[in-house]
Short mmCIF file of C-alpha atoms in Angstrom, two decimals:
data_model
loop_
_atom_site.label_atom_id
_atom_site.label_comp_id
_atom_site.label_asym_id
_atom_site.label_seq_id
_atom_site.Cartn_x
_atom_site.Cartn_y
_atom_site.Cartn_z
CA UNK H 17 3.72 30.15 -13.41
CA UNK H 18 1.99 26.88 -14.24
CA UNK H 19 3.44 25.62 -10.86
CA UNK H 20 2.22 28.10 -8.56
CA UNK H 21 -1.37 28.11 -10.26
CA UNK H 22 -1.29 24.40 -9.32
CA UNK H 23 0.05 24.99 -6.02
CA UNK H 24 -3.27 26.51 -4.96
CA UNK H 25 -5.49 23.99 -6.06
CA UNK H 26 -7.68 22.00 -3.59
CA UNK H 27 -7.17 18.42 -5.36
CA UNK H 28 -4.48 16.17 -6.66
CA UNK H 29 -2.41 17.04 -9.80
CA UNK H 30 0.67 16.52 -11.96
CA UNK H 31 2.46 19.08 -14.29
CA UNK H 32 5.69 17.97 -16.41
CA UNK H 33 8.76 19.83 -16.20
CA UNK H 34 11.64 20.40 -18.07
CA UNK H 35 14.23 17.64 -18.40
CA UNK H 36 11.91 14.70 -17.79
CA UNK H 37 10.74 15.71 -14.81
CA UNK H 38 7.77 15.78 -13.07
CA UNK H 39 5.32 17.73 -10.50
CA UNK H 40 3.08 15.95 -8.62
CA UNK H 41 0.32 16.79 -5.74
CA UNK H 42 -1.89 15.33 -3.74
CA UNK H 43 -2.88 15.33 0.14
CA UNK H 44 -0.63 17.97 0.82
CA UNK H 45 2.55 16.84 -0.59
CA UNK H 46 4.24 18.19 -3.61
CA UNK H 47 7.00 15.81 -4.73
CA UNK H 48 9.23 16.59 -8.38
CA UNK H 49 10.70 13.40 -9.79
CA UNK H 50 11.53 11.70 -13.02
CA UNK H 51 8.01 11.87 -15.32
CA UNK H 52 6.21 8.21 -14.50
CA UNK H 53 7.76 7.19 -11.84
CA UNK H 54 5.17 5.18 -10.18
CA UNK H 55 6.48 2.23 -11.62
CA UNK H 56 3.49 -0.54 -12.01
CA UNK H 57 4.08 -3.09 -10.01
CA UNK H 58 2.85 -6.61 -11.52
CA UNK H 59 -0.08 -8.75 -9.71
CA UNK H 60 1.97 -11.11 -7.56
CA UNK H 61 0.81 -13.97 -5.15
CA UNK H 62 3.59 -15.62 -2.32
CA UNK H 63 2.12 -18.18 -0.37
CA UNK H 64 2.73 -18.40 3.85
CA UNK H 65 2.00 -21.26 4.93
CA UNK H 66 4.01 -20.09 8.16
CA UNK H 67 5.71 -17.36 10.46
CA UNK H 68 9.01 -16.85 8.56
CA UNK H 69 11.23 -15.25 6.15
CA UNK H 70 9.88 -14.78 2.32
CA UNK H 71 11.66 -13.64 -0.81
CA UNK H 72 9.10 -11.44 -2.55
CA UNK H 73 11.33 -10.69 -6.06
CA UNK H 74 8.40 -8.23 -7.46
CA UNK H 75 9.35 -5.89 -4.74
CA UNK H 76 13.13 -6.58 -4.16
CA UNK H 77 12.19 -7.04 -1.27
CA UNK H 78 11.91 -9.83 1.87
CA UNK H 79 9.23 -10.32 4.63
CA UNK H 80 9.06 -11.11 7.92
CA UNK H 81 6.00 -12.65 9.07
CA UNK H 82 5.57 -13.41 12.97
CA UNK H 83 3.05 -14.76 15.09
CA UNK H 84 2.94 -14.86 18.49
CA UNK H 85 1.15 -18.08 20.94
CA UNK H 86 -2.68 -17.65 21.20
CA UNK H 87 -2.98 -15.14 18.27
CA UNK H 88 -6.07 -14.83 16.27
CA UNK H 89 -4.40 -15.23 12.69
CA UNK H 90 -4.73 -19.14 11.06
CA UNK H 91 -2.19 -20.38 8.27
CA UNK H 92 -1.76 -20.48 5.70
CA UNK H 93 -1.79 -16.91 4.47
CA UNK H 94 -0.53 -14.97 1.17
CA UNK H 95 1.33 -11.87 0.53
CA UNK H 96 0.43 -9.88 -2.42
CA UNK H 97 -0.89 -7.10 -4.11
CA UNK H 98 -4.73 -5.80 -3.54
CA UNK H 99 -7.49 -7.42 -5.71
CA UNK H 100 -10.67 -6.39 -6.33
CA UNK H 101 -13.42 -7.08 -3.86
CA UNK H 102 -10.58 -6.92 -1.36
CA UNK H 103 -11.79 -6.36 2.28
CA UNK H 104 -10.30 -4.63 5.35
CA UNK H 105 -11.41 -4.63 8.85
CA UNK H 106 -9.09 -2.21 10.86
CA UNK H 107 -8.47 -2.95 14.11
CA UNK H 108 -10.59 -0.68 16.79
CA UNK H 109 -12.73 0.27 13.60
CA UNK H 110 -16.25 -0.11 13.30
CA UNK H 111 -16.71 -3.21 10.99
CA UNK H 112 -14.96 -3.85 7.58
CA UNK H 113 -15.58 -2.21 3.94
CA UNK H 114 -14.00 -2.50 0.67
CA UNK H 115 -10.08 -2.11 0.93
CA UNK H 116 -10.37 0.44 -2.27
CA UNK H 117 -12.50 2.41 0.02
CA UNK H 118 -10.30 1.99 3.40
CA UNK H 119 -7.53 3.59 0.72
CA UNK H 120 -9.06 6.27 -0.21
CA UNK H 121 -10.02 7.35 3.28
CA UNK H 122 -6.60 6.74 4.72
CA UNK H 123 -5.28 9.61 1.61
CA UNK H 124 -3.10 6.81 0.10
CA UNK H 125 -2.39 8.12 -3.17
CA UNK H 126 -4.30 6.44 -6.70
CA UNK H 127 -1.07 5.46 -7.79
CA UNK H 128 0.48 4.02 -4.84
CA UNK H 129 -2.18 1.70 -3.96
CA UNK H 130 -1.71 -1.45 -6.69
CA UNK H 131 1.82 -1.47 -5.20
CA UNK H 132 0.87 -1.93 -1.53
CA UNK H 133 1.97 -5.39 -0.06
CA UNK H 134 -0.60 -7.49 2.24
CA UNK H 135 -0.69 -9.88 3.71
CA UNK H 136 -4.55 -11.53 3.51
CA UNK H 137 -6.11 -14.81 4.34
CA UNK H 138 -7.44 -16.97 2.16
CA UNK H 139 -10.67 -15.76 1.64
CA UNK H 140 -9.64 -12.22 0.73
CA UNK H 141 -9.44 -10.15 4.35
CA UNK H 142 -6.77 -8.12 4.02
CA UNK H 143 -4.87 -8.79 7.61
CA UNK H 144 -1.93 -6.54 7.64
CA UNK H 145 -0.42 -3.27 5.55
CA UNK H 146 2.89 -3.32 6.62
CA UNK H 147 3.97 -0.20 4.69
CA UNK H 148 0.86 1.46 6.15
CA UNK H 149 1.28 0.28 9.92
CA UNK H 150 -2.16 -0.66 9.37
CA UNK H 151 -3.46 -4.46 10.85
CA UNK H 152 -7.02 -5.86 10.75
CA UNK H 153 -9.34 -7.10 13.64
CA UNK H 154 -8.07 -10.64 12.70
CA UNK H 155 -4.30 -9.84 12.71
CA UNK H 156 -3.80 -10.31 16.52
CA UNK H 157 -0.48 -11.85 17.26
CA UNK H 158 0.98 -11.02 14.02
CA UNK H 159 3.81 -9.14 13.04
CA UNK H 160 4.55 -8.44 9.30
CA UNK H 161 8.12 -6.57 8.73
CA UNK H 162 9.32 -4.98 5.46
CA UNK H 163 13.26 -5.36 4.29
CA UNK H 164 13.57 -3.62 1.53
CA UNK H 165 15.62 -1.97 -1.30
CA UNK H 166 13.17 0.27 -2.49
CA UNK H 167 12.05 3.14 -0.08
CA UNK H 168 8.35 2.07 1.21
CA UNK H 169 7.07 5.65 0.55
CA UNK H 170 3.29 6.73 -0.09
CA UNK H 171 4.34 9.07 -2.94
#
């Protein structure tokens, strides 16, 4: 009964179930799953200094970073989690704004955004979302692939 209440409710929301399991809602979706899945992922920093392969052992994960001749992205970059004060600049979008922000318009859910992986510049422009499809102005030429254990999901 609980669950069909829910079902008609306009905003996201979570209801436990029996046997450790869990309900959860939001944009549309309705997924049931063990009861916290959403795993934290820890803060984590890998440096690119340039296009190649990189070991990223917070995901289980390794990433592919390309660049093709006469594209607009400099080296060395970082993959990582977001930070606060994060930007993003999509590409064919009007100007940049707060990557929390960006987020929240594109429906990504609250608790799959810490475990996002970017790839940003040095200053804190977020260039690429690889598990989004999503690449900045700034990203021309560059081609960020995910191989991965772990299913890159939104929810």
């Amino acid at each position: 009964e609980d669950l069909v209440r829910l079902l008609r409710r306009a905003r996201p929301w979570r209801l436990a179930l029996p046997g450790g399991l869990e309900a959860r809602c939001a944009y549309g979706s309705v997924e049931v799953g063990p009861a916290s899945c959403a795993t934290p992922t820890p803060p984590f920093e890998v440096p690119v200094p340039a296009p190649g392969r990189y070991l990223v052992p917070a995901l289980g994960a390794s990433v592919v970073v390309e660049a093709a001749d006469g594209g607009g992205a400099r080296f060395p970059l970082v993959l990582r989690t977001r930070r606060p004060g994060d930007r993003f600049r999509p590409r064919g979008g009007r100007g940049g704004k707060k990557l929390k922000a960006w987020l929240i318009d594109a429906k990504v859910p609250r608790g799959r955004r810490d475990a996002l992986l970017l790839l940003a510049d040095p200053s804190g422009d977020v260039l690429v979302i690889p598990e989004l499809g999503a690449s900045a102005a700034g990203a021309d030429g560059l081609t960020v692939r995910l191989d991965c254990k772990r299913s890159p999901r939104l929810l």
